[in-house]
CSV table of C-alpha atoms in Angstrom, one decimal:
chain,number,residue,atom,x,y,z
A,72,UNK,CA,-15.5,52.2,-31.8
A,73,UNK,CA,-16.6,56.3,-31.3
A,74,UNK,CA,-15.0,58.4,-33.4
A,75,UNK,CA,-11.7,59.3,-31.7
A,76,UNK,CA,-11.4,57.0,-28.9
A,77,UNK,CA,-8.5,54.2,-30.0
A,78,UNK,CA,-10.0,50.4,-29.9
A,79,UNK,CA,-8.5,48.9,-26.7
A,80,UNK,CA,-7.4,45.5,-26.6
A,81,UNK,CA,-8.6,44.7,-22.9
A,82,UNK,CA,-11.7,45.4,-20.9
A,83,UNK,CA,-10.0,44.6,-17.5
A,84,UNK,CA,-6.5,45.5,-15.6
A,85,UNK,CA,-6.4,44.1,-12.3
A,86,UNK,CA,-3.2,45.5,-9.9
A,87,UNK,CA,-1.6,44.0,-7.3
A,88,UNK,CA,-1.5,46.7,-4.1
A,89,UNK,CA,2.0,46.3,-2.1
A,90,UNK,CA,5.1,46.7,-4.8
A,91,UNK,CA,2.7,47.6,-7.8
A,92,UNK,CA,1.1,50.3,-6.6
A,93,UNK,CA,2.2,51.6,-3.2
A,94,UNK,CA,5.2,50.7,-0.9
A,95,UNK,CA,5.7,50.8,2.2
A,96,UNK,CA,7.8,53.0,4.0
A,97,UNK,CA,11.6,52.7,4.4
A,98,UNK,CA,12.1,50.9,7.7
A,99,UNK,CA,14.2,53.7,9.2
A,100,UNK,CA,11.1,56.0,8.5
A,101,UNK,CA,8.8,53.4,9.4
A,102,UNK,CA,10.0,52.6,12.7
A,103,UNK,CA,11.0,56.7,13.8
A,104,UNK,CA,7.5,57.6,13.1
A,105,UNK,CA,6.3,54.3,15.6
A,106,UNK,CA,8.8,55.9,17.9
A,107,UNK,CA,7.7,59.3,17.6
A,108,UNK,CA,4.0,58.3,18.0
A,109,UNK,CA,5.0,57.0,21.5
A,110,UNK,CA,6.8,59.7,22.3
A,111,UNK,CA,10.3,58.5,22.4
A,112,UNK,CA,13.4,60.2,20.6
A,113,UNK,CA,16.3,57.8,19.2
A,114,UNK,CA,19.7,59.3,17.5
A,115,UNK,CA,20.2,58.4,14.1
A,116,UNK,CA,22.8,55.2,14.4
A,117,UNK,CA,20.7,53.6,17.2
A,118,UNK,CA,17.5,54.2,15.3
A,119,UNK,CA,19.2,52.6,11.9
A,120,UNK,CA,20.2,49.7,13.6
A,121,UNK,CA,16.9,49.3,15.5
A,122,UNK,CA,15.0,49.2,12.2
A,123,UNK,CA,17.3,47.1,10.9
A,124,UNK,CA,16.9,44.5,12.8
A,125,UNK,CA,13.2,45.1,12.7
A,126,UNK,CA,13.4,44.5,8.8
A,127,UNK,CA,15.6,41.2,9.9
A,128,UNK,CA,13.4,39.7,12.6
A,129,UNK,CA,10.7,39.7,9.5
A,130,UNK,CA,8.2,42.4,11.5
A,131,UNK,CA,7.8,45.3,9.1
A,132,UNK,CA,5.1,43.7,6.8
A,133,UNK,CA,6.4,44.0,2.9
A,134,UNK,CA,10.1,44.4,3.9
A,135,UNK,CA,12.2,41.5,2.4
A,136,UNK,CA,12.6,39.2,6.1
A,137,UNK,CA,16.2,38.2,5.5
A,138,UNK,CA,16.5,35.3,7.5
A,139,UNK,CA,13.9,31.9,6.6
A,140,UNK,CA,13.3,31.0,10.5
A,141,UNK,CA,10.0,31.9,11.9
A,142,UNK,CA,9.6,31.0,15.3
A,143,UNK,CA,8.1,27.9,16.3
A,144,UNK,CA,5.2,29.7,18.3
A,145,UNK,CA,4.0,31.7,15.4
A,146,UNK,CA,4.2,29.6,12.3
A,147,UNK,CA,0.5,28.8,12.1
A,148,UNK,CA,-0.4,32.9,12.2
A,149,UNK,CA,2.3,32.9,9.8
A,150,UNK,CA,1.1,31.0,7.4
A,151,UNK,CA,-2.4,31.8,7.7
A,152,UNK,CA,-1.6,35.7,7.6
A,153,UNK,CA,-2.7,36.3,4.6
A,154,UNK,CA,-6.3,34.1,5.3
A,155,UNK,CA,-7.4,36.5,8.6
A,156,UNK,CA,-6.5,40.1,9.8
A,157,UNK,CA,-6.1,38.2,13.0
A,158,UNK,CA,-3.1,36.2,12.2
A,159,UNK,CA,-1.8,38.8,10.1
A,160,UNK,CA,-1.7,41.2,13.3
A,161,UNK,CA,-0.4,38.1,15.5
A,162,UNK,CA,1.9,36.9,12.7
A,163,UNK,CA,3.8,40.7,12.6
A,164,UNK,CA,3.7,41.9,16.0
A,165,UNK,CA,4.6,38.6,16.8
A,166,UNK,CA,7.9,38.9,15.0
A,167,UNK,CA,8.4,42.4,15.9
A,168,UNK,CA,8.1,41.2,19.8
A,169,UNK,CA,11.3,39.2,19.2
A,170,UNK,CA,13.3,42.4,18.6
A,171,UNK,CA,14.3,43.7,22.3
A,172,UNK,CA,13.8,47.2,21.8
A,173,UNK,CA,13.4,48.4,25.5
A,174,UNK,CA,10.2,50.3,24.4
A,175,UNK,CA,6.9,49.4,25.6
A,176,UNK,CA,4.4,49.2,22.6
A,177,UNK,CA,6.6,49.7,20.2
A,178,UNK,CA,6.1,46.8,18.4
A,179,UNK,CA,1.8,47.2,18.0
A,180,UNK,CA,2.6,50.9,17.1
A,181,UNK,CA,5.3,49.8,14.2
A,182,UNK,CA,2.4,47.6,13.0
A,183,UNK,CA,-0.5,50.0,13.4
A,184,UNK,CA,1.4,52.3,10.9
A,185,UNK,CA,0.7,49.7,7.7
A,186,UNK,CA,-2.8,49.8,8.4
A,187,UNK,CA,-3.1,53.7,7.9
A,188,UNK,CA,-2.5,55.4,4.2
A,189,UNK,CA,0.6,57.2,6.0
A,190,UNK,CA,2.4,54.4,6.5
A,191,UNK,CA,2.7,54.3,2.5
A,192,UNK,CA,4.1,55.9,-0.6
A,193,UNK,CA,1.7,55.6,-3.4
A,194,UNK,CA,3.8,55.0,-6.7
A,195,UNK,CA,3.7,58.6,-8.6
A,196,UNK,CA,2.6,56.7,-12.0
A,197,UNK,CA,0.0,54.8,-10.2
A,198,UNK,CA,-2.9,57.3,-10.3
A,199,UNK,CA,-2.4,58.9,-13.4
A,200,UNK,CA,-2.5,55.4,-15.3
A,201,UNK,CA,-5.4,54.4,-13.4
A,202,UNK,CA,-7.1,57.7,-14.4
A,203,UNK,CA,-5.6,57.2,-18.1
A,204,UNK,CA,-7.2,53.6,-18.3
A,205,UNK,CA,-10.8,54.2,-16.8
A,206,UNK,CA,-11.0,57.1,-19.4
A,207,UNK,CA,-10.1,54.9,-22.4
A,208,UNK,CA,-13.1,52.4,-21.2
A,209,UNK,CA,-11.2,49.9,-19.5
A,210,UNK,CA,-12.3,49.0,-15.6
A,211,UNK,CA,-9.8,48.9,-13.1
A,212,UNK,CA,-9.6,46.7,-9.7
A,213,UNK,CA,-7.3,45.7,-7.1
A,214,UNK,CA,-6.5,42.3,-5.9
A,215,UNK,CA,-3.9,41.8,-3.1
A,216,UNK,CA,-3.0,38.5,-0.9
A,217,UNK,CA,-3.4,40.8,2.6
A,218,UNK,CA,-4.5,40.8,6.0
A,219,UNK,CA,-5.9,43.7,6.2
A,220,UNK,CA,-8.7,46.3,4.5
A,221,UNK,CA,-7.0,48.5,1.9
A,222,UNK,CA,-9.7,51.3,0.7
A,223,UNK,CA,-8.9,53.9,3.5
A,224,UNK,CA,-5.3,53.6,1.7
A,225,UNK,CA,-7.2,54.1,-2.0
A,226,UNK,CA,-9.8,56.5,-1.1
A,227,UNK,CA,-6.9,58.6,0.6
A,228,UNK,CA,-5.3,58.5,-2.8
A,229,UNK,CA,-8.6,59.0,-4.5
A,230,UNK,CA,-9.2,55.6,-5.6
A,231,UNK,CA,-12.0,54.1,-2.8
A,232,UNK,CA,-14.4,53.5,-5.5
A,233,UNK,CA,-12.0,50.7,-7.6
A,234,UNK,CA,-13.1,46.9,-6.6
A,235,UNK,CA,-11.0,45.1,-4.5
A,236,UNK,CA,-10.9,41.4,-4.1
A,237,UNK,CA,-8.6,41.2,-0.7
A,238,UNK,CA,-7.3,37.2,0.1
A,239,UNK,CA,-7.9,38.0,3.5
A,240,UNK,CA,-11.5,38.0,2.7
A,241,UNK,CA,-12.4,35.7,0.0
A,242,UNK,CA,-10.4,33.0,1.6
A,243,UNK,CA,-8.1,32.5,-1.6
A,244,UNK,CA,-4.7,33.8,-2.2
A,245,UNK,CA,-2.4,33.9,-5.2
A,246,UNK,CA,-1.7,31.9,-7.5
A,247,UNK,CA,-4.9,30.3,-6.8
A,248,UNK,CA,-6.6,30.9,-10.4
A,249,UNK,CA,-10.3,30.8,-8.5
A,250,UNK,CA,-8.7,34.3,-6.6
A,251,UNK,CA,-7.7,36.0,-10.3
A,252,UNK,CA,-11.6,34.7,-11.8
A,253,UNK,CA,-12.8,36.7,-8.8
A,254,UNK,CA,-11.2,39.5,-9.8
A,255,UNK,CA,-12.3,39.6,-13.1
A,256,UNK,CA,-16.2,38.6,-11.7
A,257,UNK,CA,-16.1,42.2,-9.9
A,258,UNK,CA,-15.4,43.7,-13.2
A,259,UNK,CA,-17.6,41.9,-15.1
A,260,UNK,CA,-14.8,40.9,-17.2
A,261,UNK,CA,-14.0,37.6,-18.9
A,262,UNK,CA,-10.2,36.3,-17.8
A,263,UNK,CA,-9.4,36.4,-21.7
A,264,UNK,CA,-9.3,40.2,-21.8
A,265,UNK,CA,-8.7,40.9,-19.0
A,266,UNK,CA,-4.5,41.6,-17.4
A,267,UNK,CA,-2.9,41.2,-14.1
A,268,UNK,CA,-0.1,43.3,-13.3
A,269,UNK,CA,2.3,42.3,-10.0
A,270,UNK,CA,5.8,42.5,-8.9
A,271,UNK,CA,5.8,38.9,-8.1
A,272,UNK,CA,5.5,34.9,-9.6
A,273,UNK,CA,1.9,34.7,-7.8
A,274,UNK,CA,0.9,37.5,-9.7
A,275,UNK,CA,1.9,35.4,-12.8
A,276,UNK,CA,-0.1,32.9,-11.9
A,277,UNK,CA,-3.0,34.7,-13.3
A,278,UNK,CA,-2.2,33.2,-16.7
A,279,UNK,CA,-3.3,30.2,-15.4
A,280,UNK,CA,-6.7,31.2,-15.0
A,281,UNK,CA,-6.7,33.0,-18.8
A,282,UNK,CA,-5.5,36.1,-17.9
A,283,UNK,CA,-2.7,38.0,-19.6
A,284,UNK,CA,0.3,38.8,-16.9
A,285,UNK,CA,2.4,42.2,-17.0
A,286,UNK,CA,5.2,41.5,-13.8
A,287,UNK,CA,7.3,44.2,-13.1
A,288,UNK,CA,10.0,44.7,-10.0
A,289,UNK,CA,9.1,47.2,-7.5
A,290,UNK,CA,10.7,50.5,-8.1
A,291,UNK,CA,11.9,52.8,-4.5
A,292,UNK,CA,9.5,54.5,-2.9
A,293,UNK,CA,9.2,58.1,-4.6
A,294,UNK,CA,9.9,56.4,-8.0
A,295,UNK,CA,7.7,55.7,-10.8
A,296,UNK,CA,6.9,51.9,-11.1
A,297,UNK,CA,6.7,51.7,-15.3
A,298,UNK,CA,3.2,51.1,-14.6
A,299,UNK,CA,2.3,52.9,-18.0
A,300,UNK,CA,3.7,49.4,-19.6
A,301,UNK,CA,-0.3,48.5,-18.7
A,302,UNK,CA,-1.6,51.3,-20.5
A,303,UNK,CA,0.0,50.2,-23.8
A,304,UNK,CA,-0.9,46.9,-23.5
A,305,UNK,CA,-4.5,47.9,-22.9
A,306,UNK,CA,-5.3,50.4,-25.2
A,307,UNK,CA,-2.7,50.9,-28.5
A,308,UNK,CA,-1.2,54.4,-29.4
């Protein structure tokens, strides 16, 4: 240990992406700035209820879909949405299609948005205990089930040069402990000291593969996440 630096008690803290790190936005804001791109101008209560039932239909990728029923003609992009940024296109503007909004392209446009780092709100604790980790020694990646490339989203929050093991391109997807050993293989770090931290009970699958798991509910956008919890657990006071 160099004189100063506390010992740290893991070389490795992987992070989920969506609920761990970043949100998405709220669907009101979501779906106005779709509208706005296209150039169309909704009041208030119609806009509300327009992305409410966006949210319901299951089309704003990340928002809770509060109804089970996926239609019959998109249950295989469904399920293989997190496998191919094909299906994961299909699967959401699919379901946003089923929505009758009266607006031509609305629904591609309300699905373009998660693809671009504006469509998000980065957790304000997310950066800082990034930052705080890499400069006590520990290495830092990202490892998201997702359709879709993520680092124009971290290098826009200045975090493009973390490793990223994305589902949608390895072919696995959480809980799968081969997915959470890839992870660590980026960071040439063994599972046994190295920690997953998620919002969800995939992400706590990493225990199965040797990891250490840190699970914590996704705070509101604009909220700090109690992503520091990591930092204790990676490097003592």
């Amino acid at each position: 240990m160099l004189p100063g630096v506390p010992d740290r008690l893991l070389d490795a803290v992987i992070f989920d992406f969506h609920g761990t790190l970043a949100t998405t936005q709220p669907p009101v804001t979501w779906v106005g700035a779709a509208l706005v791109q296209l150039g169309v101008a909704l009041d208030p209560g119609r806009l509300t209820v327009l992305a409410d039932r966006y949210a319901t239909a299951g089309g704003l990728p990340g928002v809770a879909q509060r109804t089970a029923r996926i239609p019959i003609h998109l249950a295989e992009v469904w399920s293989d949405r997190d496998f191919s940024a094909y299906a994961h296109r299909a699967a959401y503007i699919g379901l946003c299609e089923t929505v009758d909004a009266g607006v031509d392209g609305l629904a591609e446009a309300i699905y373009e948005r998660v693809l671009t780092p504006e469509g998000w709100v980065v957790y304000p604790d997310a950066v800082p205990t990034i930052k705080a980790l890499r400069e006590a020694g520990v290495s830092v990646g990202v490892l998201s089930n997702i359709g879709f490339d993520i680092r124009p989203h971290l290098t826009a929050w200045g975090l493009g040069d973390l490793p990223v093991t994305l589902s949608y391109e390895v072919g696995l997807i959480k809980p799968d402990p081969k997915i959470f050993l890839r992870a660590c293989a980026a960071l040439g770090a063994e599972p046994e000291r190295a920690l997953m931290v998620g919002d969800t009970p995939a992400d706590a699958g990493a225990v199965h593969a040797g990891l250490r798991a840190l699970v914590l509910p996704p705070a509101e956008p604009g909220q700090a996440n109690g992503l520091s919890a990591a930092l204790n657990l990676a490097v003592p006071c």
